Tab-separated table of C-alpha atoms in Angstrom:
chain	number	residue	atom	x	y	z
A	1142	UNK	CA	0.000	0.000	0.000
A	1143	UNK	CA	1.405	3.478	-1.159
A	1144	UNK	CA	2.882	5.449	2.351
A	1145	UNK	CA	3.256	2.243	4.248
A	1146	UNK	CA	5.871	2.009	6.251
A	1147	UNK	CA	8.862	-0.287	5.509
A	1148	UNK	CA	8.739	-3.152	8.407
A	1149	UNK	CA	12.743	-3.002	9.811
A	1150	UNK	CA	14.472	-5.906	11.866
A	1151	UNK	CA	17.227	-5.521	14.313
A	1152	UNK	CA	19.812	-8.283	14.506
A	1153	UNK	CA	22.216	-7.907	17.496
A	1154	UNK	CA	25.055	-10.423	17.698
A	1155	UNK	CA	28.347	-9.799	19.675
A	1156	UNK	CA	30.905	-10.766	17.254
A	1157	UNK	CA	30.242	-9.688	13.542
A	1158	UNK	CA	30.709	-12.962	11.601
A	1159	UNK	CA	28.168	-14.496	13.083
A	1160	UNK	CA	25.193	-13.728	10.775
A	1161	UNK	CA	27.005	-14.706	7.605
A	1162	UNK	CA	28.357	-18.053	9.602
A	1163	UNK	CA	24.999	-18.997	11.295
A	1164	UNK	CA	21.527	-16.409	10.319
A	1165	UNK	CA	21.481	-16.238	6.953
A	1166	UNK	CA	18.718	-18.110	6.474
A	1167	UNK	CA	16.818	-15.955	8.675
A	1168	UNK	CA	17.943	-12.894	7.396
A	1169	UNK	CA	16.291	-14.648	3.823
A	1170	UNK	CA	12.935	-15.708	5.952
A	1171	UNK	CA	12.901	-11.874	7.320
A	1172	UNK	CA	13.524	-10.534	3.771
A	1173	UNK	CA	10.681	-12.674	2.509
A	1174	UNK	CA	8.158	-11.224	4.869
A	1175	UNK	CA	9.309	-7.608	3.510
A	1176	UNK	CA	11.566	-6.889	6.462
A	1177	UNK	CA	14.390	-4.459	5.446
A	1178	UNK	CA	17.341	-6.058	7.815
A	1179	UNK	CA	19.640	-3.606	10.038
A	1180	UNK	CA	22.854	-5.564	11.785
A	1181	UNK	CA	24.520	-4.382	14.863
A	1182	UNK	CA	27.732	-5.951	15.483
A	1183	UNK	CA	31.491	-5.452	16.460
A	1184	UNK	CA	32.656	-4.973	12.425
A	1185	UNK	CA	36.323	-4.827	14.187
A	1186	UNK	CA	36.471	-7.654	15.339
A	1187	UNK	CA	34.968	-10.328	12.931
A	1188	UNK	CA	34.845	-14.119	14.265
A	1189	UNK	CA	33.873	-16.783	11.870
A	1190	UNK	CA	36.136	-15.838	9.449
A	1191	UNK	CA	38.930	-13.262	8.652
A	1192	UNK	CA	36.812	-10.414	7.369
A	1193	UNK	CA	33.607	-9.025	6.845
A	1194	UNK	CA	33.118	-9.389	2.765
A	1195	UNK	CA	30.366	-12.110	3.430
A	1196	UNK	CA	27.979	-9.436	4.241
A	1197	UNK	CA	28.662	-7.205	1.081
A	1198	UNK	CA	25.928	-7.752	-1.680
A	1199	UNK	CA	23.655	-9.093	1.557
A	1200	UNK	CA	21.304	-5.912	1.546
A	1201	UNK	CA	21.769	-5.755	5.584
A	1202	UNK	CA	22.718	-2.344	6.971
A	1203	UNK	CA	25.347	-2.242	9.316
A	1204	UNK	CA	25.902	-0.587	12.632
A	1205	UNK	CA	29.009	-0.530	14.533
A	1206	UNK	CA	28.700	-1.262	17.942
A	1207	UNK	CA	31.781	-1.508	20.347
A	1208	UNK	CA	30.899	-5.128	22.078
A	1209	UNK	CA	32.821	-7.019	23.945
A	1210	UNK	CA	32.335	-10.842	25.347
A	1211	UNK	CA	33.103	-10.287	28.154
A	1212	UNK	CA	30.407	-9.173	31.197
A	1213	UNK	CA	33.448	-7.855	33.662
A	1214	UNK	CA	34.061	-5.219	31.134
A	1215	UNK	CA	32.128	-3.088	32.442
A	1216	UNK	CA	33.752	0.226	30.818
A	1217	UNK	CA	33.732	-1.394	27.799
A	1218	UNK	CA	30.010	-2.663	28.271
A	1219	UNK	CA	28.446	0.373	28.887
A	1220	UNK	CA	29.906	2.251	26.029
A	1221	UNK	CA	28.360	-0.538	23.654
A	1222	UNK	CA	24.580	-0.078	25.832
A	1223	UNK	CA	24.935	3.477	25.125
A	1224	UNK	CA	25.673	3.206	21.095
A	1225	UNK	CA	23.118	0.763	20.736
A	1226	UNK	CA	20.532	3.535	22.603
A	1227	UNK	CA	21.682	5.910	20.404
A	1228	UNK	CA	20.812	3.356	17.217
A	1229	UNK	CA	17.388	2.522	18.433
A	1230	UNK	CA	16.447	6.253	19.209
A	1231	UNK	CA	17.533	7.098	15.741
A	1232	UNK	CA	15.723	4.611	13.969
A	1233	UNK	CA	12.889	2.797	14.390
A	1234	UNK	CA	12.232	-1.346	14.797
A	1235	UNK	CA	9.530	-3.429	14.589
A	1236	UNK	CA	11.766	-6.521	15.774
A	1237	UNK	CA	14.807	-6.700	17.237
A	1238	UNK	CA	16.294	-10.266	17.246
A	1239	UNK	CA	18.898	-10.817	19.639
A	1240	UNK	CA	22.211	-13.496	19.475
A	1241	UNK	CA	25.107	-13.948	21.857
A	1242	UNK	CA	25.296	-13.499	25.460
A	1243	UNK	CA	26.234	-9.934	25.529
A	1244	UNK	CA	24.233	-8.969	22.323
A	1245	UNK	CA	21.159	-10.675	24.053
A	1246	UNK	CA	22.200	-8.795	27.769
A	1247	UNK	CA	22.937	-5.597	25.976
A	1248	UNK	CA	19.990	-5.545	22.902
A	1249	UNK	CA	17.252	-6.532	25.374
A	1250	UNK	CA	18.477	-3.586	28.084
A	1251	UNK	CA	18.831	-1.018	25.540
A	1252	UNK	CA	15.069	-2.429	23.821
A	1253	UNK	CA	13.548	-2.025	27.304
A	1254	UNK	CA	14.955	1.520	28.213
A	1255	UNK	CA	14.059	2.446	24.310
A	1256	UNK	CA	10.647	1.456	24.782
A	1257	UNK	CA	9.895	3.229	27.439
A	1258	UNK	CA	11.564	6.446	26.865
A	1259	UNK	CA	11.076	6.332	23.020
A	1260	UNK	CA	7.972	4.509	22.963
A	1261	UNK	CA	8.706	2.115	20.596
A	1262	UNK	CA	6.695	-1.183	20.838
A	1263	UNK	CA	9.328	-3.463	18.848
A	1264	UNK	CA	8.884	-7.240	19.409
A	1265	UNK	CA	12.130	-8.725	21.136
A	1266	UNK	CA	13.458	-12.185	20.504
A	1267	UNK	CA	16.721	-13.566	21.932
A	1268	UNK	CA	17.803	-16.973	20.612
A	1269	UNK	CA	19.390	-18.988	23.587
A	1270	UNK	CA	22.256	-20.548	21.480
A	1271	UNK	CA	23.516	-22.619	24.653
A	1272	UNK	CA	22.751	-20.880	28.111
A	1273	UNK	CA	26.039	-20.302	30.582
A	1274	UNK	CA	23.834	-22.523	33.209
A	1275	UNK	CA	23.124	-25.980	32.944
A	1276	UNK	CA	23.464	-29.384	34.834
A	1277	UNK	CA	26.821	-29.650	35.493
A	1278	UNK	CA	27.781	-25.945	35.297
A	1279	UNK	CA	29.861	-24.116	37.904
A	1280	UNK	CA	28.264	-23.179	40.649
A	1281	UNK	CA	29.353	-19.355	39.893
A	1282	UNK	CA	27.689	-19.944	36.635
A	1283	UNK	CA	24.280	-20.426	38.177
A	1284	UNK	CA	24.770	-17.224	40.679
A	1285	UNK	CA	25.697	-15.002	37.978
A	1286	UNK	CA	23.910	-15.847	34.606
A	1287	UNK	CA	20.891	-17.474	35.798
A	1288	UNK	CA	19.311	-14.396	37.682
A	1289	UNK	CA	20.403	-12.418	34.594
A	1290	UNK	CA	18.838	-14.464	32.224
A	1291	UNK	CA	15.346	-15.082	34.437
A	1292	UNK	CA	15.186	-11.285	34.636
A	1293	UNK	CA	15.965	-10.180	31.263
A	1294	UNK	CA	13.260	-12.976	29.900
A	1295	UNK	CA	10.581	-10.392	31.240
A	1296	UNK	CA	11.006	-7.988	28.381
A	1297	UNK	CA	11.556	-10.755	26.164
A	1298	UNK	CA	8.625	-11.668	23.680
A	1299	UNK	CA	9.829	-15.010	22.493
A	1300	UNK	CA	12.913	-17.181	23.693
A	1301	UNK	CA	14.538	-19.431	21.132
A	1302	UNK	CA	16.614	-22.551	22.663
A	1303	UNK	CA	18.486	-25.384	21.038
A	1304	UNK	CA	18.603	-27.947	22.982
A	1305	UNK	CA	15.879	-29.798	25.623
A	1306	UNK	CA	17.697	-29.001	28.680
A	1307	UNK	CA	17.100	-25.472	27.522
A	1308	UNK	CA	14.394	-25.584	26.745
A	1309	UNK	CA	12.610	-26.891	29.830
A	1310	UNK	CA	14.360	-24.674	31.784
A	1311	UNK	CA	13.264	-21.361	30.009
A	1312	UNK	CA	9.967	-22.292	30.361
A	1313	UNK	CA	10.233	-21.782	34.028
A	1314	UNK	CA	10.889	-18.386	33.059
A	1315	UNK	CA	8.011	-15.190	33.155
A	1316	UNK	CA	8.489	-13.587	29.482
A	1317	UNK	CA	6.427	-10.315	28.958
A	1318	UNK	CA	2.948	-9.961	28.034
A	1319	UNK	CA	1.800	-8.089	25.132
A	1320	UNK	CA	-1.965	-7.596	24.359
A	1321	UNK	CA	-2.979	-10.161	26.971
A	1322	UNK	CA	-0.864	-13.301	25.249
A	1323	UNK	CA	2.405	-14.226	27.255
A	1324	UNK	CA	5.546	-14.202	25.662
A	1325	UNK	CA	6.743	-17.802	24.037
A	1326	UNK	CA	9.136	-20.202	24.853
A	1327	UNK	CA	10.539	-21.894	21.595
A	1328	UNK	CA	12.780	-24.412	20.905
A	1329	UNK	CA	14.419	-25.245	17.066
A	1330	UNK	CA	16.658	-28.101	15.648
A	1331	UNK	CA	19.904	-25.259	15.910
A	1332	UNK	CA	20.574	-23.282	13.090
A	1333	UNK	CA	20.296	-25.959	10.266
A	1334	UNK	CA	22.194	-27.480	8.014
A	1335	UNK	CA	22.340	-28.402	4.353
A	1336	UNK	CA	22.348	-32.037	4.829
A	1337	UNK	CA	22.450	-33.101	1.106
A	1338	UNK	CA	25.324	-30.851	0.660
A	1339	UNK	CA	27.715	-33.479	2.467
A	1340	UNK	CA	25.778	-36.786	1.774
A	1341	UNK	CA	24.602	-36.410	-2.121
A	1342	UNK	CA	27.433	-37.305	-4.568
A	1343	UNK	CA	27.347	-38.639	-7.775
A	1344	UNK	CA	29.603	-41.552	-9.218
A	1345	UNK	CA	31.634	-39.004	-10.603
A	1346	UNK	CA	32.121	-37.170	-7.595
A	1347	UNK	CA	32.926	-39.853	-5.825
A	1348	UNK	CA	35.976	-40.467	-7.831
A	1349	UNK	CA	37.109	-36.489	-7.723
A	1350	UNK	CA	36.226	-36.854	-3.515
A	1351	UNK	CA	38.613	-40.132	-3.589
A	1352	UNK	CA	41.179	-37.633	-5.259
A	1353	UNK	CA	40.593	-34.951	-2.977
A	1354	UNK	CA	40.884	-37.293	0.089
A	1355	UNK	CA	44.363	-38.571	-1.079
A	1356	UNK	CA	45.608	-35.523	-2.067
A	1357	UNK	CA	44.639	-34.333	1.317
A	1358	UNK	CA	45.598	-36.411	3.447
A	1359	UNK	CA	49.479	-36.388	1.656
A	1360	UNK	CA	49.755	-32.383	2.160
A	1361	UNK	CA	48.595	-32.971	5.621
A	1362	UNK	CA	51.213	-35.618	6.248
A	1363	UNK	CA	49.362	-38.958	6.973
A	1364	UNK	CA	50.496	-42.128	6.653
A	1365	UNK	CA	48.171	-44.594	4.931
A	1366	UNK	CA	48.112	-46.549	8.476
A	1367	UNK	CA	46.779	-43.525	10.433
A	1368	UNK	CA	43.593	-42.468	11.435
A	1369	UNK	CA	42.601	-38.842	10.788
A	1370	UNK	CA	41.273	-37.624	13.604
A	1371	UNK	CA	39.430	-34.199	13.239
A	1372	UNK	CA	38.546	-31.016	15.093
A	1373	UNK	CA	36.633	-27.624	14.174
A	1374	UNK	CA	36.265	-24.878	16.784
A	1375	UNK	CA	37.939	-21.773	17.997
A	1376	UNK	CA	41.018	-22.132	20.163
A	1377	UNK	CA	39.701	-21.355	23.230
A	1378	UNK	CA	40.011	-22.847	26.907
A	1379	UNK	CA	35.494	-23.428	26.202
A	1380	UNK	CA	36.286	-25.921	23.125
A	1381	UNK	CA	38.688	-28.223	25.876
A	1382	UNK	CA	41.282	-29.219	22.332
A	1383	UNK	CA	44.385	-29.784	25.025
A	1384	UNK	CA	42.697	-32.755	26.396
A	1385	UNK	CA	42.772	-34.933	23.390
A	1386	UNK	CA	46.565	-33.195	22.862
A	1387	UNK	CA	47.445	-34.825	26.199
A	1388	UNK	CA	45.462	-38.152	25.501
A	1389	UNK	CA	47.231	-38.792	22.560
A	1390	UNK	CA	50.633	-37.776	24.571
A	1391	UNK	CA	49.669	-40.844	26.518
A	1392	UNK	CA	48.050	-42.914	23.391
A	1393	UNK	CA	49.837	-45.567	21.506
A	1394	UNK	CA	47.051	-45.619	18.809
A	1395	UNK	CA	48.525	-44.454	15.839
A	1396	UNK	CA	46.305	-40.781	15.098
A	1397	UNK	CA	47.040	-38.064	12.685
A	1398	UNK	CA	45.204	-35.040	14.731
A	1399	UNK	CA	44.164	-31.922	13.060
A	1400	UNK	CA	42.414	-28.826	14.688
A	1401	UNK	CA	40.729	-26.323	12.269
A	1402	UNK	CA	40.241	-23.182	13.931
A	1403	UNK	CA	42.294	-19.697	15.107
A	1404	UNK	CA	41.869	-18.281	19.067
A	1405	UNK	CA	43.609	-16.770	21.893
A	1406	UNK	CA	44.761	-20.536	23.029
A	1407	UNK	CA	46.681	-21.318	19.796
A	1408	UNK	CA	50.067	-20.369	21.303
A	1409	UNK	CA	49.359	-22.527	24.314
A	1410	UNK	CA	47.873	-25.647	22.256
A	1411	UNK	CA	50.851	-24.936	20.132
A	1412	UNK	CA	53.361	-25.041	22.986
A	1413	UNK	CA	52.086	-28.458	24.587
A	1414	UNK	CA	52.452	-29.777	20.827
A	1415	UNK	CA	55.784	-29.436	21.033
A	1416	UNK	CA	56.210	-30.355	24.990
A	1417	UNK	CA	54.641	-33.775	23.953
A	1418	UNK	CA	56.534	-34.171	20.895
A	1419	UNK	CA	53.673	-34.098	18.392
A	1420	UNK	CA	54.741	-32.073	15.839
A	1421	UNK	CA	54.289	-35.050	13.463
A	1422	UNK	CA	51.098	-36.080	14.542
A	1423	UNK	CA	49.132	-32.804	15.413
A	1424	UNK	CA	48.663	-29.896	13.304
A	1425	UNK	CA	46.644	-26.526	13.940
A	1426	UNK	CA	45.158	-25.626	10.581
A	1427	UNK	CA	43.929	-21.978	11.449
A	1428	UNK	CA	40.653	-20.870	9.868
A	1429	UNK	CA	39.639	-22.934	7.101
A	1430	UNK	CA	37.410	-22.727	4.099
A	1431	UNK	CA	37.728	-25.992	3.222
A	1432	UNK	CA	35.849	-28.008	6.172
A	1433	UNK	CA	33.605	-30.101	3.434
A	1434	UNK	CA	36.987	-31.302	1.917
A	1435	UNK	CA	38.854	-32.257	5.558
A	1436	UNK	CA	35.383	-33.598	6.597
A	1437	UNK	CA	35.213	-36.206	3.626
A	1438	UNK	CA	39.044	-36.907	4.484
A	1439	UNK	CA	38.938	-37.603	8.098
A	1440	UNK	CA	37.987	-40.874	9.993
A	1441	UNK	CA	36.793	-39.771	13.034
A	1442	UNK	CA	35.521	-36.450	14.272
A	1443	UNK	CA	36.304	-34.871	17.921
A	1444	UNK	CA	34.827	-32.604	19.548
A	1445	UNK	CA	35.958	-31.646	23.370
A	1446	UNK	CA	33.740	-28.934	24.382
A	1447	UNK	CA	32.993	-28.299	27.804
A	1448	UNK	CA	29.866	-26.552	26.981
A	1449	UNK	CA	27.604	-26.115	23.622
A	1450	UNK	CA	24.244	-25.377	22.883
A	1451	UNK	CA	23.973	-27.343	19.731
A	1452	UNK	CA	27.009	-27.372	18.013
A	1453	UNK	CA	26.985	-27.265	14.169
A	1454	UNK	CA	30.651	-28.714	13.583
A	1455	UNK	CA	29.452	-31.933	15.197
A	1456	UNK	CA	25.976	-31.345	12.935
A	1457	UNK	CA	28.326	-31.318	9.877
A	1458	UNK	CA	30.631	-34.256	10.910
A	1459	UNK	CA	27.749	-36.182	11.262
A	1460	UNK	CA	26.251	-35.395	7.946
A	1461	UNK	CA	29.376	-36.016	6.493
A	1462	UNK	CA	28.859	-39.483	7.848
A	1463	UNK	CA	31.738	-39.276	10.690
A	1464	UNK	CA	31.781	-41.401	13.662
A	1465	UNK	CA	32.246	-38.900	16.816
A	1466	UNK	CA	34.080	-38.735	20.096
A	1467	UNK	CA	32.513	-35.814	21.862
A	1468	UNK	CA	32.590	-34.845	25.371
A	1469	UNK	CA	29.573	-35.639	27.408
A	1470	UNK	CA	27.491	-32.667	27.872
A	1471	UNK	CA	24.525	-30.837	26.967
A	1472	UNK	CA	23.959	-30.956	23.140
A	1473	UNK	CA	26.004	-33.664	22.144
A	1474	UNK	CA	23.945	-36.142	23.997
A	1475	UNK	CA	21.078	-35.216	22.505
A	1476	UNK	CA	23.369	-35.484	18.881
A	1477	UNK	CA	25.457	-38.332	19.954
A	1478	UNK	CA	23.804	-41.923	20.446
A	1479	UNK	CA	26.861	-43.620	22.461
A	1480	UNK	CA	27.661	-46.656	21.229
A	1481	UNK	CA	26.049	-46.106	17.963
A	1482	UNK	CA	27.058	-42.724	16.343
A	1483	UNK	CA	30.122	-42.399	18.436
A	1484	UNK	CA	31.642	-42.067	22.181
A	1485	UNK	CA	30.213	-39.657	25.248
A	1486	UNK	CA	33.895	-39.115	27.211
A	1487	UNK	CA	33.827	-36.627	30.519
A	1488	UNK	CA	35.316	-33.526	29.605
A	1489	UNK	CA	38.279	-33.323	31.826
A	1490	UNK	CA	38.771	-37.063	32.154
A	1491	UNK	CA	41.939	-37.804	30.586
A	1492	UNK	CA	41.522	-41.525	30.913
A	1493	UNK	CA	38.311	-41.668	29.499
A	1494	UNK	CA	39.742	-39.679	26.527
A	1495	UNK	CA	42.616	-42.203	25.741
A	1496	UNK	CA	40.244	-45.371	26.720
A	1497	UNK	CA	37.878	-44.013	23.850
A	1498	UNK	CA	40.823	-43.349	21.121
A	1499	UNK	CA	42.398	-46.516	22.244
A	1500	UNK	CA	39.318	-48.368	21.805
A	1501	UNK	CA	38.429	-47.664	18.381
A	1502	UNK	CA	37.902	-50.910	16.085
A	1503	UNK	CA	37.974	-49.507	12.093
A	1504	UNK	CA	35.494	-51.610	11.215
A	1505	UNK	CA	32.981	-50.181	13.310
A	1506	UNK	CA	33.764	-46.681	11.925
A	1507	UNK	CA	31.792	-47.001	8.648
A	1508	UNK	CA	29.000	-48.497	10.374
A	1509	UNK	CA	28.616	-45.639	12.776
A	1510	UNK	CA	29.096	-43.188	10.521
A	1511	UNK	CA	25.964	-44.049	8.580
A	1512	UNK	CA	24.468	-44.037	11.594
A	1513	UNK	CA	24.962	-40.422	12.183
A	1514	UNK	CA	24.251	-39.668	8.394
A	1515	UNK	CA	20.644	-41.075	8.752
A	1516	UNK	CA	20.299	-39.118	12.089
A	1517	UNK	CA	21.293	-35.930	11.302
A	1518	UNK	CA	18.611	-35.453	8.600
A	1519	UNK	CA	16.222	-34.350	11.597
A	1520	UNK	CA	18.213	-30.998	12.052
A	1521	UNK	CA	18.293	-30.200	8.198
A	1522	UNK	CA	17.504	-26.329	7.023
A	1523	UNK	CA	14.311	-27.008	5.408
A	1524	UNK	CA	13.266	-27.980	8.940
A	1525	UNK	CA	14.372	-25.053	10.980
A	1526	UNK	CA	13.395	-22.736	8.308
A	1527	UNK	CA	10.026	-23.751	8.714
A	1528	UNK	CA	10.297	-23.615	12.475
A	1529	UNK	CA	11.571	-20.208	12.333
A	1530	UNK	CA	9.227	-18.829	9.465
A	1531	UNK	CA	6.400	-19.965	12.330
A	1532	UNK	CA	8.091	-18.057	14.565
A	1533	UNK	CA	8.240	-15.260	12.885
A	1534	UNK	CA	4.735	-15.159	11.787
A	1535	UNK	CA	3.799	-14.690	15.638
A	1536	UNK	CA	5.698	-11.658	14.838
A	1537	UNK	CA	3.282	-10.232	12.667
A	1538	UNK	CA	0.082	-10.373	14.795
A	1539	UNK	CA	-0.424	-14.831	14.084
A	1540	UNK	CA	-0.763	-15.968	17.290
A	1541	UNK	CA	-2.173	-19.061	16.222
């Protein structure tokens, strides 16, 4: 209709690559409904990836704003509350969608404040991608980010989670009330992958993959008798790689390791490499765009984490028809079948950690593998795209 106003969404993350890495699917759904989409971000710091180019060409307007991860920065913190005030009194928001711990403390402070001062009546949505509390958390974690999180959830329209423990737990939460309904409590299969991407190959392909493979493996360094063990995450003390470093220290299985990733802990992972002598055996591979490739290669995926939400790594790895040895937490055990697609190992239990490498039998690789592949298919885009296009709708006044 001619003088109606454009609808706008608001997309807060912390760290700027995470839209193009994760939410572009979204940003499509949003697009779809006639949404023109803003993004407010840390541009100077991108994660995900070395740059920000992935955005160009996206039709998302960008907004600078100075986050940090960190909650103790409180300097730091309050600068970024204040620039994103100044973005939501200068424009105006019909949703603002909210990712990230700090982009969901920050985005839902400055919405509230904004509303109130500024009158704006934007719907807020903040997508739990793996809450700081769980069973088996710190104690401190609980005293800190719990209360946050129960508090902030009352000027929150609809909460997203990821995983069932999530899930059930934000639903013990009191989210706002707008128009007499009560704010919803959601939970989607992650972000979503493209399962056929890593599973559909034709004979030809298969030969060029075989190619690949070989020709991967040999830059890497692998001898034909190892197994390719596999790892994608940032290097960070959260994604828990030293613990396979040291199992394999004490391992005499014979395992090619590889780590895909760039952090703050790669000059520490890269020291104990060459305290245990490994520099033959495990290699940090920095950022890569070539996970599809290194998937198809390896034989086994790992994944240490002490804490997830729903990682989409171990989504991939699976879809690429990997067996897995995860850690035993929240997310993977509602991804990881033990016994079946893989191995459940204690985070911090060394022992456990060089039982399961030590205990692998080749032959019951392939068959989990499959297992995983067939799996997976649950957690495929199509799905969550539909799960988040009903989201959105309640958005737009369908409650139903």
């Amino acid at each position: 209709m001619e003088g109606e106003r454009i609808k706008r969404a608001l997309l807060i993350t912390t760290v700027s690559g995470f839209v193009p890495q994760f939410e572009q699917s979204n940003v499509a759904i949003l697009q779809e409904m006639g949404y023109e989409i803003h993004y407010a971000s840390n541009f100077h710091h991108p994660h995900y990836g070395l740059d920000n180019q992935r955005l160009k060409g996206s039709g998302i307007f960008c907004h600078q704003i100075d986050f940090v991860r960190s909650p103790f920065q409180v300097a730091a913190n309050k600068r970024a509350y204040l620039q994103l005030l100044a973005l939501l009194k200068n424009e105006s928001f019909d949703l603002i969608h909210c990712h990230t711990p700090m982009g969901g403390v920050l985005g839902r402070l400055a919405a509230k404040y904004s509303q109130k001062r500024e009158k704006q009546r934007a719907y807020v949505c903040y997508t739990a991608h793996g809450f700081h509390f769980f069973r088996g958390a710190p104690l401190r974690n609980w005293l800190f980010y719990y209360p946050i999180e129960r508090w902030l959830a009352h000027y929150t329209d609809c909460l997203i989670t990821v995983n069932r423990e999530d899930y059930q737990l934000a639903k013990t939460f009191r989210l706002r009330k707008r128009k007499g309904i009560a704010g919803r409590v959601e939970r989607v299969n992650g972000v979503g992958i493209e399962v056929g991407d890593y599973q559909k190959l034709s004979g030809v392909e298969n030969e060029i993959k075989k190619q690949k493979i070989a020709w991967i493996r040999k830059k890497l360094g692998i001898e034909e008798s190892m197994l390719f063990f596999l790892s994608v995450g940032e290097l960070n003390s959260n994604k828990n790689h030293k613990i396979v470093i040291q199992a394999l220290a004490k391992s005499r299985a014979n395992i090619f390791y590889a780590i895909c990733g760039e952090g703050d802990s790669r000059l520490l992972l890269q020291r104990m490499i060459q305290r245990y002598h490994l520099e033959n055996r495990v290699k940090l591979l920095g950022y890569r765009e070539d996970i599809l490739e290194l998937l198809r290669a390896a034989d086994v995926f790992v994944f240490p984490s002490l804490r997830e939400g729903l990682s989409l790594s171990l989504q991939e790895a699976m879809a690429s028809g990997l067996p897995v040895i995860a850690s035993d937490i929240r997310g993977n055990r509602e991804l990881i079948k033990e016994g079946k697609g893989g191995w459940l190992v204690k985070p911090k239990d060394k022992k456990g950690w060089i039982q399961a490498i030590e205990g692998l039998h080749k032959a019951d690789l392939i068959q989990m593998g499959k297992y995983n592949a067939s799996c997976i298919k649950k957690y495929d885009k199509a799905i969550v795209t539909k799960q988040m296009r009903a989201i959105y709708r309640f958005f737009r006044g369908d409650y139903s």
